[in-house]
Coordinates of N, CA, C and O in Angstrom, one line a residue:
M20 N 0.7 -1.2 0.0 CA 0.0 0.0 0.1 C 0.8 1.2 0.1 O 1.7 1.3 0.8
T21 N 0.6 2.0 -0.8 CA 1.3 3.5 -0.9 C 0.5 4.5 0.0 O -0.6 4.8 0.0
L22 N 1.4 5.0 1.0 CA 0.7 6.0 1.8 C 0.9 7.3 1.2 O 2.1 7.9 0.6
A23 N -0.2 8.2 1.3 CA -0.1 9.7 1.1 C 0.9 10.3 1.9 O 1.1 10.0 2.9
E24 N 1.3 11.4 1.3 CA 2.4 12.1 2.0 C 2.1 13.7 2.0 O 1.3 14.0 1.1
L25 N 2.4 14.3 3.0 CA 2.0 15.7 3.3 C 3.4 16.4 3.5 O 4.1 16.0 4.2
D26 N 3.6 17.5 2.7 CA 4.8 18.2 2.7 C 4.7 19.6 3.5 O 3.5 20.3 3.0
L27 N 5.5 20.0 4.1 CA 5.4 21.0 5.1 C 6.6 22.1 4.6 O 7.7 21.4 4.9
T28 N 6.2 23.1 3.7 CA 7.2 23.7 3.0 C 7.2 25.3 3.4 O 6.3 25.6 4.4
G29 N 8.1 26.0 3.1 CA 8.1 27.4 3.1 C 9.0 27.9 4.2 O 10.3 27.3 4.3
D30 N 8.8 29.2 5.0 CA 9.7 29.5 6.0 C 9.9 28.7 7.2 O 9.3 29.3 8.3
L31 N 10.4 27.6 7.0 CA 10.3 26.8 8.3 C 11.8 26.3 8.4 O 12.6 26.3 7.6
A32 N 12.3 26.2 9.9 CA 13.6 25.9 10.2 C 14.0 24.3 9.7 O 14.9 23.8 9.1
R33 N 12.8 23.4 9.8 CA 13.2 22.1 9.2 C 11.8 21.7 8.5 O 10.8 21.1 9.0
P34 N 11.8 21.9 7.2 CA 10.6 21.3 6.4 C 10.6 19.8 6.6 O 11.5 19.3 6.8
A35 N 9.4 19.1 6.3 CA 9.2 18.0 6.6 C 8.3 17.4 5.4 O 7.3 18.0 4.9
R36 N 8.2 16.0 5.5 CA 7.4 15.1 4.4 C 6.8 14.2 5.6 O 7.6 13.4 6.2
L37 N 5.4 14.4 5.8 CA 4.8 13.1 6.7 C 3.8 12.6 6.1 O 3.1 12.7 5.0
T38 N 3.8 11.3 6.7 CA 2.5 10.4 6.7 C 1.5 10.4 7.6 O 1.7 10.9 8.8
V39 N 0.4 9.6 7.4 CA -0.5 9.8 8.4 C 0.1 8.9 9.5 O -0.2 9.4 10.9
P40 N 0.9 8.1 9.6 CA 1.4 7.4 10.7 C 2.5 8.3 11.3 O 2.5 8.2 12.6
D41 N 3.1 9.1 10.7 CA 3.9 10.1 11.2 C 3.2 11.1 12.1 O 3.4 11.5 13.3
L42 N 1.9 11.6 11.5 CA 1.0 12.5 12.3 C 0.4 11.8 13.3 O 0.0 12.4 14.5
L43 N 0.2 10.4 13.6 CA -0.1 9.7 14.8 C 0.7 9.9 15.8 O 0.3 9.5 17.1
R44 N 2.0 10.6 15.8 CA 3.0 10.4 16.8 C 2.7 11.7 17.6 O 3.2 11.8 18.7
W45 N 2.0 12.9 17.3 CA 1.6 13.9 17.9 C 0.3 13.5 18.6 O -0.2 12.7 18.4
P46 N 0.2 14.5 19.7 CA -1.2 14.2 20.6 C -2.4 14.4 19.7 O -2.4 15.3 18.7
Q47 N -3.2 13.5 20.0 CA -4.5 13.3 19.0 C -5.6 14.0 19.5 O -5.7 13.9 21.0
H48 N -6.4 14.7 18.9 CA -7.7 15.4 19.2 C -8.8 14.9 18.7 O -8.6 14.4 17.3
Q49 N -10.0 15.0 19.1 CA -10.9 14.5 18.5 C -12.3 15.4 18.4 O -12.1 16.4 19.2
V50 N -12.8 15.6 17.1 CA -13.8 16.3 16.9 C -15.3 15.9 16.2 O -14.9 15.0 15.4
R51 N -16.1 16.3 16.3 CA -17.5 15.7 15.8 C -17.9 16.8 14.9 O -17.9 18.1 15.3
V52 N -18.0 16.6 13.5 CA -18.5 17.7 12.7 C -20.0 17.3 12.0 O -20.2 16.2 11.8
S53 N -20.6 18.2 11.7 CA -22.0 17.8 11.0 C -22.2 18.9 9.8 O -21.7 20.1 10.0
F54 N -22.5 18.5 8.7 CA -22.8 19.6 7.7 C -24.0 19.1 6.8 O -24.2 17.7 6.7
E55 N -24.6 20.0 5.9 CA -25.7 19.6 5.0 C -25.1 19.7 3.6 O -24.6 20.5 3.1
C56 N -25.2 18.6 3.1 CA -24.9 18.3 1.7 C -26.2 18.4 0.9 O -27.3 17.6 1.1
A57 N -26.1 19.1 -0.3 CA -27.2 19.3 -1.2 C -27.5 18.0 -1.8 O -28.9 17.8 -1.8
S58 N -26.8 17.2 -1.8 CA -27.1 15.8 -2.8 C -27.5 14.8 -1.7 O -28.3 14.1 -2.1
S59 N -26.9 14.5 -0.4 CA -27.1 13.7 0.5 C -27.6 14.1 1.8 O -27.7 13.2 2.8
G60 N -28.0 15.2 2.0 CA -28.6 15.6 3.2 C -27.6 15.8 4.4 O -26.4 15.8 4.2
V61 N -27.8 16.0 5.7 CA -26.9 16.0 6.8 C -26.2 14.9 6.9 O -26.7 13.7 7.0
Q62 N -24.9 15.2 7.2 CA -24.0 14.2 7.6 C -23.1 14.6 8.7 O -23.0 15.5 9.1
H63 N -22.8 13.3 9.5 CA -22.2 13.5 10.8 C -20.9 12.7 10.7 O -20.9 11.7 10.3
H64 N -19.7 13.4 11.1 CA -18.6 12.7 11.2 C -17.6 12.9 12.3 O -17.7 14.0 13.0
G65 N -17.0 11.9 12.8 CA -15.8 12.3 13.8 C -14.3 12.1 13.1 O -14.2 11.2 12.6
F66 N -13.8 13.1 13.5 CA -12.2 13.1 13.0 C -11.4 12.9 14.1 O -11.7 13.6 15.4
T67 N -10.1 12.4 13.9 CA -9.1 12.4 15.1 C -7.8 12.6 14.3 O -7.6 12.4 13.1
G68 N -7.0 13.3 15.0 CA -5.7 13.9 14.4 C -5.2 15.1 15.2 O -5.7 15.5 16.2
P69 N -4.1 15.4 14.8 CA -3.3 16.5 15.7 C -3.8 18.0 15.2 O -4.1 17.9 14.1
R70 N -3.7 19.0 16.1 CA -4.0 20.3 15.7 C -3.0 20.8 14.7 O -1.8 20.8 15.0
L71 N -3.5 21.3 13.6 CA -2.2 22.1 13.0 C -2.0 23.4 13.6 O -0.7 23.9 13.7
Y72 N -2.7 24.1 14.3 CA -2.6 25.3 15.0 C -3.6 25.4 16.0 O -4.8 25.7 15.6
D73 N -3.2 25.5 17.2 CA -4.4 25.4 18.2 C -5.3 26.4 18.2 O -6.3 26.6 18.4
V74 N -4.8 27.6 18.1 CA -5.6 28.9 18.0 C -6.7 29.1 16.9 O -7.7 29.4 17.1
L75 N -6.3 28.5 15.9 CA -7.2 28.1 14.8 C -8.2 27.2 14.8 O -9.2 27.0 14.1
A76 N -8.1 26.3 16.0 CA -8.9 25.1 16.0 C -9.0 24.3 14.8 O -10.1 23.7 14.5
V77 N -7.8 24.2 13.8 CA -7.6 23.3 12.8 C -7.2 21.8 13.1 O -6.1 22.0 13.9
L78 N -7.8 20.8 12.7 CA -7.4 19.6 12.9 C -6.8 18.9 11.6 O -7.5 19.1 10.6
L79 N -5.7 18.2 11.9 CA -5.4 17.4 10.5 C -5.9 16.0 11.1 O -5.2 15.5 11.5
G80 N -7.0 15.8 10.3 CA -7.8 14.4 10.5 C -7.1 13.4 9.9 O -6.8 13.6 8.7
V81 N -6.6 12.4 10.6 CA -6.1 11.1 10.0 C -6.7 10.0 10.1 O -6.4 8.8 9.6
S82 N -7.9 10.1 10.6 CA -9.2 9.3 10.4 C -10.4 9.8 10.4 O -10.7 10.9 10.9
I83 N -11.4 9.3 9.6 CA -13.0 9.4 9.8 C -13.8 8.5 10.0 O -13.7 7.3 9.7
D84 N -14.5 8.8 11.1 CA -15.4 7.8 11.6 C -14.9 6.3 12.0 O -15.4 5.5 11.7
G85 N -13.4 6.7 12.7 CA -12.6 5.5 12.9 C -11.8 4.9 11.7 O -11.1 3.7 11.9
T86 N -12.2 5.3 10.7 CA -11.6 4.6 9.4 C -10.3 5.5 9.0 O -10.1 6.6 8.8
P87 N -9.0 4.7 9.1 CA -7.8 5.5 8.6 C -7.7 6.2 7.2 O -8.3 5.4 6.4
L88 N -6.9 7.2 7.3 CA -7.0 8.0 6.0 C -5.5 7.7 5.5 O -5.0 8.6 4.8
D89 N -4.9 6.5 5.7 CA -3.6 6.3 5.1 C -3.7 6.5 3.6 O -2.2 7.1 3.3
R90 N -4.3 6.2 2.8 CA -4.1 6.1 1.2 C -4.6 7.5 0.8 O -4.0 8.1 0.0
A91 N -5.7 8.2 1.5 CA -6.3 9.1 1.0 C -5.5 10.6 1.5 O -5.6 11.6 0.7
G92 N -5.0 10.5 2.6 CA -4.1 11.5 3.0 C -4.9 12.3 4.3 O -6.1 12.1 4.2
P93 N -4.4 13.0 4.9 CA -5.1 13.8 5.8 C -6.0 14.7 5.4 O -6.0 15.2 4.1
Q94 N -7.1 15.3 6.4 CA -8.0 16.1 6.0 C -7.8 17.3 6.9 O -7.6 17.3 8.1
L95 N -8.0 18.6 6.4 CA -8.1 19.8 7.3 C -9.4 19.9 7.8 O -10.4 20.0 6.9
V96 N -9.7 19.8 9.0 CA -11.1 19.8 9.4 C -11.2 21.0 10.5 O -10.5 21.4 11.4
L97 N -12.3 21.9 10.3 CA -12.7 22.8 11.1 C -14.0 22.6 12.0 O -14.9 22.8 11.2
P98 N -14.0 22.6 13.0 CA -15.1 22.2 13.7 C -16.2 23.0 13.7 O -17.5 22.7 13.7
Q99 N -15.9 24.4 13.5 CA -16.9 25.3 13.7 C -17.6 25.6 12.3 O -18.7 26.2 12.1
D100 N -17.0 24.7 11.3 CA -17.3 25.0 9.9 C -18.7 24.4 9.5 O -19.0 23.1 9.8
R101 N -19.8 25.0 9.0 CA -21.1 24.6 8.8 C -21.4 23.8 7.5 O -22.4 23.0 7.2
C102 N -20.5 24.0 6.6 CA -20.8 23.5 5.3 C -19.6 22.6 4.7 O -18.6 23.0 4.6
G103 N -19.8 21.3 4.9 CA -18.9 20.2 4.4 C -18.3 20.3 3.1 O -17.2 19.8 2.7
A104 N -19.1 21.0 2.1 CA -18.3 21.3 0.9 C -17.0 22.0 0.9 O -16.4 22.1 0.0
R105 N -16.9 22.6 2.0 CA -15.6 23.4 2.0 C -14.5 22.8 2.7 O -13.3 23.3 2.9
H106 N -14.7 21.4 3.1 CA -13.7 20.4 3.7 C -12.6 20.4 2.8 O -12.8 20.5 1.3
I107 N -11.1 20.3 3.2 CA -10.2 20.0 2.2 C -9.4 18.7 2.6 O -9.0 18.4 3.6
S108 N -9.5 17.6 1.5 CA -9.2 16.3 1.8 C -7.9 16.0 1.0 O -7.7 17.0 0.0
G109 N -7.0 15.0 1.2 CA -6.1 14.6 0.4 C -4.9 15.5 0.5 O -4.4 15.9 -0.2
I110 N -4.6 16.1 1.7 CA -3.7 17.3 1.7 C -2.4 16.8 1.6 O -1.9 15.6 1.9
R111 N -1.7 17.4 0.6 CA -0.5 16.9 0.1 C 0.9 17.9 0.4 O 1.8 17.4 0.8
E112 N 0.3 19.1 0.7 CA 1.4 20.1 1.2 C 0.8 21.3 1.9 O -0.4 21.7 1.6
I113 N 1.5 21.7 2.9 CA 1.1 23.0 3.5 C 2.5 23.8 3.4 O 3.6 23.6 3.9
R114 N 2.3 25.1 2.9 CA 3.6 26.0 2.8 C 3.3 27.1 3.9 O 2.2 27.9 3.8
L115 N 4.1 27.3 4.7 CA 4.3 28.3 5.7 C 5.2 29.5 5.3 O 6.4 29.2 5.1
D116 N 4.7 30.7 5.0 CA 5.6 31.9 4.7 C 5.8 33.0 6.0 O 5.1 32.7 6.6
G117 N 6.8 33.7 5.8 CA 7.2 34.4 6.9 C 6.2 35.5 7.1 O 5.2 35.9 6.0
G118 N 6.3 36.4 8.1 CA 5.6 37.7 8.5 C 4.6 37.4 9.3 O 4.0 38.4 10.0
W119 N 4.4 36.2 9.6 CA 3.5 35.6 11.0 C 4.2 35.6 12.3 O 5.2 35.1 12.1
V120 N 3.4 36.2 13.3 CA 4.2 36.1 14.6 C 3.2 34.9 15.5 O 2.0 35.2 15.7
V121 N 3.9 33.9 15.9 CA 3.0 32.9 16.7 C 2.5 33.7 17.9 O 3.1 34.3 18.5
G122 N 1.3 33.5 18.3 CA 0.6 34.0 19.3 C -0.1 35.3 18.9 O -1.1 35.7 19.6
R123 N 0.1 35.9 17.9 CA -0.6 37.3 17.8 C -1.7 37.0 16.8 O -1.9 36.4 16.1
R124 N -3.0 37.6 17.3 CA -4.2 37.5 16.7 C -4.4 38.6 15.9 O -4.0 39.6 16.1

């Protein structure tokens, strides 16, 4: 089985290439999300994974409803998002650029 890879690039001291098993080494958090899909109605899912950035409440989902996302790759999950059509799946790269100060809102 080929594992999906996520590249972290940009203004980083140590750019990285991660797989879902790599992401499982970070503390895991769980969120339940619900959204209404025009074609299939209301859907409810539970995601588990490490937070991308705690202040933003973004989760890098490595499983959905208990099913690993090893082949598909992680998903960005925003628990407060009301519309599932905006979810981002199969994440392959996250690029971080300078100019941001951690902790500043």
